[in-house]
XYZ file of C-alpha atoms in Angstrom:
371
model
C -87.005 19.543 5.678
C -85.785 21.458 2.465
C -83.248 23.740 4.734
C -82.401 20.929 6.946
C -80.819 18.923 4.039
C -79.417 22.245 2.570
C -77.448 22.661 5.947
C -76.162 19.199 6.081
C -75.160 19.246 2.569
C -72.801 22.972 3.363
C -71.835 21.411 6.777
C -70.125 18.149 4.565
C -68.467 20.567 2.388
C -66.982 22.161 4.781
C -65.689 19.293 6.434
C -64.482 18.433 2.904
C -62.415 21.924 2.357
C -61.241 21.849 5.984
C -59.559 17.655 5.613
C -58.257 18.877 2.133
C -56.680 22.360 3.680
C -54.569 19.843 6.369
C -52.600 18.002 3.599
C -49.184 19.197 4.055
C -47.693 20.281 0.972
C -45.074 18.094 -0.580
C -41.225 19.624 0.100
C -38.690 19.509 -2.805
C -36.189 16.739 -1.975
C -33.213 17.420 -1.873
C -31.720 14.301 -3.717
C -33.402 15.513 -6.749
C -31.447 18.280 -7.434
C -28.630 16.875 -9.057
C -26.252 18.119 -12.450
C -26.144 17.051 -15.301
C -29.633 16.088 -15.399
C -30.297 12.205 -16.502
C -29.789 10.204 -18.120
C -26.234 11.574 -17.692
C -24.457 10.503 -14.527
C -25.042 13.251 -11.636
C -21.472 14.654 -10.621
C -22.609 17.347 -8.149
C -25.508 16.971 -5.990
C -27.677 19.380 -3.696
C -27.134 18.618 -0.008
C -28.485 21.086 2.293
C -28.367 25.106 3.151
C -27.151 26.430 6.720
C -28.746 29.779 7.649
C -28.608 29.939 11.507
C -28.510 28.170 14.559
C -31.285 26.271 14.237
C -29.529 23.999 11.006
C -26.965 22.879 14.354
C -30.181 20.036 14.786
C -32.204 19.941 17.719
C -30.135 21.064 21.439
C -30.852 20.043 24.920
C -31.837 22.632 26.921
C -30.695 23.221 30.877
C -33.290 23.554 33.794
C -32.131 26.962 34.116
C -32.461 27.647 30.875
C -35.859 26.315 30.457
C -36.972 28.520 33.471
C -35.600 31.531 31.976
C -37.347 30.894 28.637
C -40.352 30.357 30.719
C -40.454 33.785 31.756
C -38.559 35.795 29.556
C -38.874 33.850 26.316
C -36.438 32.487 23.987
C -33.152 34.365 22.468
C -33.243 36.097 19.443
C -32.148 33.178 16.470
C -28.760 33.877 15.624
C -28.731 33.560 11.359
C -26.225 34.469 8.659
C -27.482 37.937 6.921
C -24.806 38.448 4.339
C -22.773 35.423 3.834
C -18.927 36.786 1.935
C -17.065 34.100 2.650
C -16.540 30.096 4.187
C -13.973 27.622 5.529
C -14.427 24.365 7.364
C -11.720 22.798 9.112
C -10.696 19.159 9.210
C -13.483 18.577 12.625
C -15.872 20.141 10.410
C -16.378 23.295 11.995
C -18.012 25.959 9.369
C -16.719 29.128 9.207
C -18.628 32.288 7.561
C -17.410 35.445 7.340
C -20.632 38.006 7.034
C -20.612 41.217 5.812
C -23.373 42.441 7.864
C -22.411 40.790 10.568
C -19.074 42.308 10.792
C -17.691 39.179 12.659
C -17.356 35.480 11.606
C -19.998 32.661 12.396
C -18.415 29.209 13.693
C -21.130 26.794 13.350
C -19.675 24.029 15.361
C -21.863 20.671 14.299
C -20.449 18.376 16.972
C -21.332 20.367 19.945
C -24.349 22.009 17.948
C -23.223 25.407 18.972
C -22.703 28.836 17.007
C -19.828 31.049 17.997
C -19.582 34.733 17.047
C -15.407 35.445 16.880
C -14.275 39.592 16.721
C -16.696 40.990 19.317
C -14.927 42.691 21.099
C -10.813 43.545 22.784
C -7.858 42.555 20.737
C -9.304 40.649 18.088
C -12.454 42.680 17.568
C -13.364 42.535 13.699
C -14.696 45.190 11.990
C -15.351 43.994 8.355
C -13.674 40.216 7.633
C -13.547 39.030 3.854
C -11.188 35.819 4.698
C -10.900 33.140 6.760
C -8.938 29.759 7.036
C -8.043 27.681 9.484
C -4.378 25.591 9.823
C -3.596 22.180 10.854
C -3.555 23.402 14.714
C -6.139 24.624 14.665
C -5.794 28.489 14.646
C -8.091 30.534 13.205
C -6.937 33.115 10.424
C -9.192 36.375 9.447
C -8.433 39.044 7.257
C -9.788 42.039 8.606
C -10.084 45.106 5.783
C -11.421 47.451 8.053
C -8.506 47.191 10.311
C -6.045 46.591 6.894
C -4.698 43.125 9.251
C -4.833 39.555 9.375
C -6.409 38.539 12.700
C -4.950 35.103 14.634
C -7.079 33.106 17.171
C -6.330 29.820 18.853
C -8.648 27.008 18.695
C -10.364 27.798 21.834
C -11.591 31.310 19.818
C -8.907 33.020 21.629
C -7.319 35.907 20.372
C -3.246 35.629 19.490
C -2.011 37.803 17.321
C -2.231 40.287 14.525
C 0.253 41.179 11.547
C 0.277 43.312 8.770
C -1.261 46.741 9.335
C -2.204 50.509 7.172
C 1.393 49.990 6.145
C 1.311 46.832 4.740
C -2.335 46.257 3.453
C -4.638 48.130 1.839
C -7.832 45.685 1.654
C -6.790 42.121 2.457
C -9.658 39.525 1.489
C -8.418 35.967 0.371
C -6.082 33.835 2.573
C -4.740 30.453 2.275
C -1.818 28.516 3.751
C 0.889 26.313 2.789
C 1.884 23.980 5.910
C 4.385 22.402 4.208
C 6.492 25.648 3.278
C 4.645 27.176 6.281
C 3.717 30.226 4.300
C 0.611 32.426 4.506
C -0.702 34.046 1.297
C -2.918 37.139 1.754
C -4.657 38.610 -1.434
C -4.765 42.324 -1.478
C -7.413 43.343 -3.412
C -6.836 47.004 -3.484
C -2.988 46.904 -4.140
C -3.851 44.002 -6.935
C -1.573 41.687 -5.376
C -0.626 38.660 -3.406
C 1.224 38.905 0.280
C 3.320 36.294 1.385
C 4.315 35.662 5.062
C 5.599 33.731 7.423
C 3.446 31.214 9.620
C 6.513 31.172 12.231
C 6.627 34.377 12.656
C 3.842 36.138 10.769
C 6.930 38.253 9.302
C 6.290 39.597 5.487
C 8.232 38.172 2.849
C 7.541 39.119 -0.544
C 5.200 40.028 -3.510
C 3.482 38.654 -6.590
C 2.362 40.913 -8.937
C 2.966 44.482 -9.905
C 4.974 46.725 -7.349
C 5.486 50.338 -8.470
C 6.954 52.253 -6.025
C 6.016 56.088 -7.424
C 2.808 54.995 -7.855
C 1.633 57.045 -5.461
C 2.656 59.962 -7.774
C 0.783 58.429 -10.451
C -2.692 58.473 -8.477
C -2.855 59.870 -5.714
C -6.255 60.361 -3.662
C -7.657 56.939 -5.262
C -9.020 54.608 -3.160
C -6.895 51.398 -4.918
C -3.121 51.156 -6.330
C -4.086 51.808 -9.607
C -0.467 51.612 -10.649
C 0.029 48.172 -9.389
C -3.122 46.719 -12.322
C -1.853 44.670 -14.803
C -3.442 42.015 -17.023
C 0.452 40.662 -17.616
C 1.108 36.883 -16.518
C 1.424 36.794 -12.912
C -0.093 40.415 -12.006
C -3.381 41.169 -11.108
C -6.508 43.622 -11.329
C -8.488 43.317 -8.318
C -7.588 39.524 -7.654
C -10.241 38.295 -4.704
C -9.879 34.796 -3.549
C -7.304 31.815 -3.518
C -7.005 28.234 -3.214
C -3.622 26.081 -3.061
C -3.445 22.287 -4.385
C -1.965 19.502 -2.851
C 1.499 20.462 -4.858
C 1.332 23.944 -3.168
C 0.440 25.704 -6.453
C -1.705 28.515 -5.836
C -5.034 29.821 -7.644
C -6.094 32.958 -8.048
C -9.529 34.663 -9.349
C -8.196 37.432 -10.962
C -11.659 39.281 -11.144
C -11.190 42.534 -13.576
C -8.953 40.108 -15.560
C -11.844 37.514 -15.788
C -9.517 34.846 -15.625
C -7.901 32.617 -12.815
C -4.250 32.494 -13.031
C -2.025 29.002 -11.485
C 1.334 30.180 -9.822
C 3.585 28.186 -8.182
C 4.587 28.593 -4.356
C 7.073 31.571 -5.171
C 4.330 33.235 -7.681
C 5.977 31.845 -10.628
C 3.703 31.829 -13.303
C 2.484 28.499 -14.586
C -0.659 28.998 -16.170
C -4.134 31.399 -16.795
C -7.531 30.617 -18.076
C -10.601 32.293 -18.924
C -12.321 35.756 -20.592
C -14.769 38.360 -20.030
C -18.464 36.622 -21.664
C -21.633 35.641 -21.002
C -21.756 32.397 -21.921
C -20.206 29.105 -20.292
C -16.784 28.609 -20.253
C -16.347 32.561 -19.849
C -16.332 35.194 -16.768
C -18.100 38.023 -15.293
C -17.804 38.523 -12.158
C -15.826 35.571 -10.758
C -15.290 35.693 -7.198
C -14.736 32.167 -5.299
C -12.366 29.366 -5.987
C -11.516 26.044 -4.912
C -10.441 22.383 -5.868
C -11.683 19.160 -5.001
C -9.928 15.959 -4.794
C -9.288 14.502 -8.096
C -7.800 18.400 -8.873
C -10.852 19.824 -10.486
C -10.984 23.855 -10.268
C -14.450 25.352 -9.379
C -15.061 29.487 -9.670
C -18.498 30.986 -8.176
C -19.512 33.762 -10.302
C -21.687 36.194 -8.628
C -23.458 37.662 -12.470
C -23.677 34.116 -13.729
C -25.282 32.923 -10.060
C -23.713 29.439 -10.591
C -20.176 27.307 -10.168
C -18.113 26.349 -13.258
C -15.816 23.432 -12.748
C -13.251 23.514 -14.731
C -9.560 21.290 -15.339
C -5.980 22.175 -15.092
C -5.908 23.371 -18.502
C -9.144 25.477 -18.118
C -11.396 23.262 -20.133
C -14.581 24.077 -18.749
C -16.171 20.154 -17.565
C -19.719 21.424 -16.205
C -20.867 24.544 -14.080
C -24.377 24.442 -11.708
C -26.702 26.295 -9.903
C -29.476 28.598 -11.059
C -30.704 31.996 -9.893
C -33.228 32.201 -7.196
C -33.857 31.490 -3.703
C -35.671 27.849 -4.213
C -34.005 24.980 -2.557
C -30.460 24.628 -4.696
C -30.749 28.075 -6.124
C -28.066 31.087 -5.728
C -28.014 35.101 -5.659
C -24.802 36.592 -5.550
C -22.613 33.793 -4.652
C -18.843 34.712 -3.306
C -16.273 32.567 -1.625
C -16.783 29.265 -1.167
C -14.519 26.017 0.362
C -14.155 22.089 -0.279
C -13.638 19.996 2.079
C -11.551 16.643 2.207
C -15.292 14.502 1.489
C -15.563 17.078 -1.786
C -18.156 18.791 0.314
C -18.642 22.376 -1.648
C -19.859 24.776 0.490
C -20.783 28.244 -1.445
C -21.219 32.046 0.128
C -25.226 32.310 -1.300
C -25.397 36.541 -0.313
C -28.411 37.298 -1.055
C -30.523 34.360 0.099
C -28.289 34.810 3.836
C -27.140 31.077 3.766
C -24.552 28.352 3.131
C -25.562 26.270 0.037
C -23.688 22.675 0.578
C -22.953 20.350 -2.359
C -21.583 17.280 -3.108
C -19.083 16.246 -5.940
C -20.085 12.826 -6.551
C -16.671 11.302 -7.626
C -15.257 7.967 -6.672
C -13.816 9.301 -3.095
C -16.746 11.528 -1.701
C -20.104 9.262 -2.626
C -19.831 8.373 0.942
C -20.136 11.657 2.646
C -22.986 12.413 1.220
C -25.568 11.587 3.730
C -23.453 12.995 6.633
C -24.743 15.919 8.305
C -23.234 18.640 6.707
């Protein structure tokens, strides 16, 4: 009787440690994740990540395609590995350009598809540090392994190419002006700026240094070393760019550890910022861009957060902390905001998107949307 009451009791533990290993553990939300913290009023809040093709939502599936998964299983999951750089257009198409990837991921949320763009013929990319996208809809990559900017037509279509060994040594950034149709190209290795043409993708001129013996000067080095400059309006390895709705263009000017403000023509208007390690201060600033209401934000890939700053380079509030939890960052680069203040950051190291939202007057609306 003794042994029978002994097994009942073990048997009803059992049962106990098996109902209380079922509880699902409760996921962070991302609503809390918000900065400042209260009681101050949040300004930027966590939205979501996008890491592959599964963050598209949930796609229907073809008979044939459910038959060939039947027998031969499902595709390999398409997923960002090394995340450099991001643009979405105005249909809300996300564009990544991944360094391992060696191409650029369109994660098309509409039609819940991913596109790989550079795989192969003309516009084959080998390593892409830029992309953008203009009011057409054509697709703009800067390619530094092939020293060019790559064009493709809305339908992912490859249309032209411009620049070349003889004009670039590593593009990266790119941004356009539709109003002055003008394409700017930063040129990290020559430490400068490229201006074109979006008529006819012809060059047109230069900001920053331009020393023509440099080449005399140091030769056999991978950079223009003769073209660095800390001076107003030159550059030492500049990175990324970002143009406001006057056309004035913003520049992280990373070895400076500042951003500098030029107008369309690269007239200087304005710099801010300084090597440190504390807010307010640089060191290793890569992204850039500007919401609405004219607010400047820089990613800063030591720092592993965003620093929002104003016009005059007051810094208003910076966000994100180190790690791969829910909101967190490692390594951020380039990063893009959209017209809903959507701020969508290269997170490297954790192979994803990280999407916030500025919660100002204008964008408190698009915060539930999908991405």
């Amino acid at each position: 009787m003794k042994l029978w009451k002994i097994l009942i009791s073990i048997f009803a533990v059992l049962i106990l440690f098996s109902c209380a290993g079922t509880k699902k553990p409760q996921l962070p939300n991302p609503e809390d994740f918000v900065w400042p913290l209260p009681p101050a009023e949040p300004k930027i809040q966590f939205v979501r990540s996008i890491h592959s093709e599964l963050d598209l939502g949930p796609r229907k599936r073809t008979l044939a395609q459910k038959i060939f998964e039947t027998f031969f299983g499902r595709p390999r999951l398409r997923a960002l590995r090394k995340p450099l750089n991001v643009h979405v257009d105005a249909a809300g198409h996300v564009y990544v350009a991944d360094s391992h990837w060696r191409k650029v991921l369109i994660f098309d949320f509409p039609k819940k598809e991913l596109d790989i763009l550079g795989k192969s013929g003309r516009g084959m990319l080998l390593n892409p540090l830029g992309v953008t996208t203009d009011e057409k809809g054509d697709i703009y990559v800067t390619d530094a392994g092939g020293q060019r900017v790559v064009v493709y037509d809305a339908l992912h279509h490859f249309k032209t190419a411009f620049g070349g060994k003889n004009v670039f040594v590593r593009p990266s950034g790119i941004a356009i002006n539709p109003a002055l149709d003008l394409i700017y190209v930063v040129d990290t290795w020559a430490h400068q700026i490229k201006v074109f043409s979006r008529k006819n993708y012809k060059f047109l001129f230069t900001i920053g240094r331009h020393v023509k013996e440099g080449k005399k000067i140091a030769e056999g080095s991978l950079d223009q070393t003769w073209n660095r400059s800390d001076a107003p309006g030159e550059f030492d390895f500049p990175t990324n760019i970002a143009i406001d709705k006057e056309g004035n263009i913003y520049i992280v000017d990373t070895m400076n550890f500042r951003v500098q403000i030029l107008d369309p023509r690269g007239n200087f208007i304005n710099s801010f910022g300084k090597i440190g390690n504390v807010p307010g201060t640089f060191s290793r600033p890569k992204g850039i861009a500007l919401d609405s209401e004219g607010h400047i934000y820089v990613s800063d890939a030591a720092f592993n957060n965003i620093q929002i700053f104003d016009k005059k380079g007051e810094l208003l509030l910076f966000f994100g902390n180190f790690g791969s939890g829910l909101a967190d960052l490692r390594l951020p680069a380039g990063m893009y905001i959209d017209r809903h203040d959507r701020i969508y950051v290269a997170d490297q190291l954790n192979h994803r998107i990280q999407v916030y939202q500025y919660l100002g007057s204008k964008a408190s609306a698009a915060v539930g949307e999908n991405h």
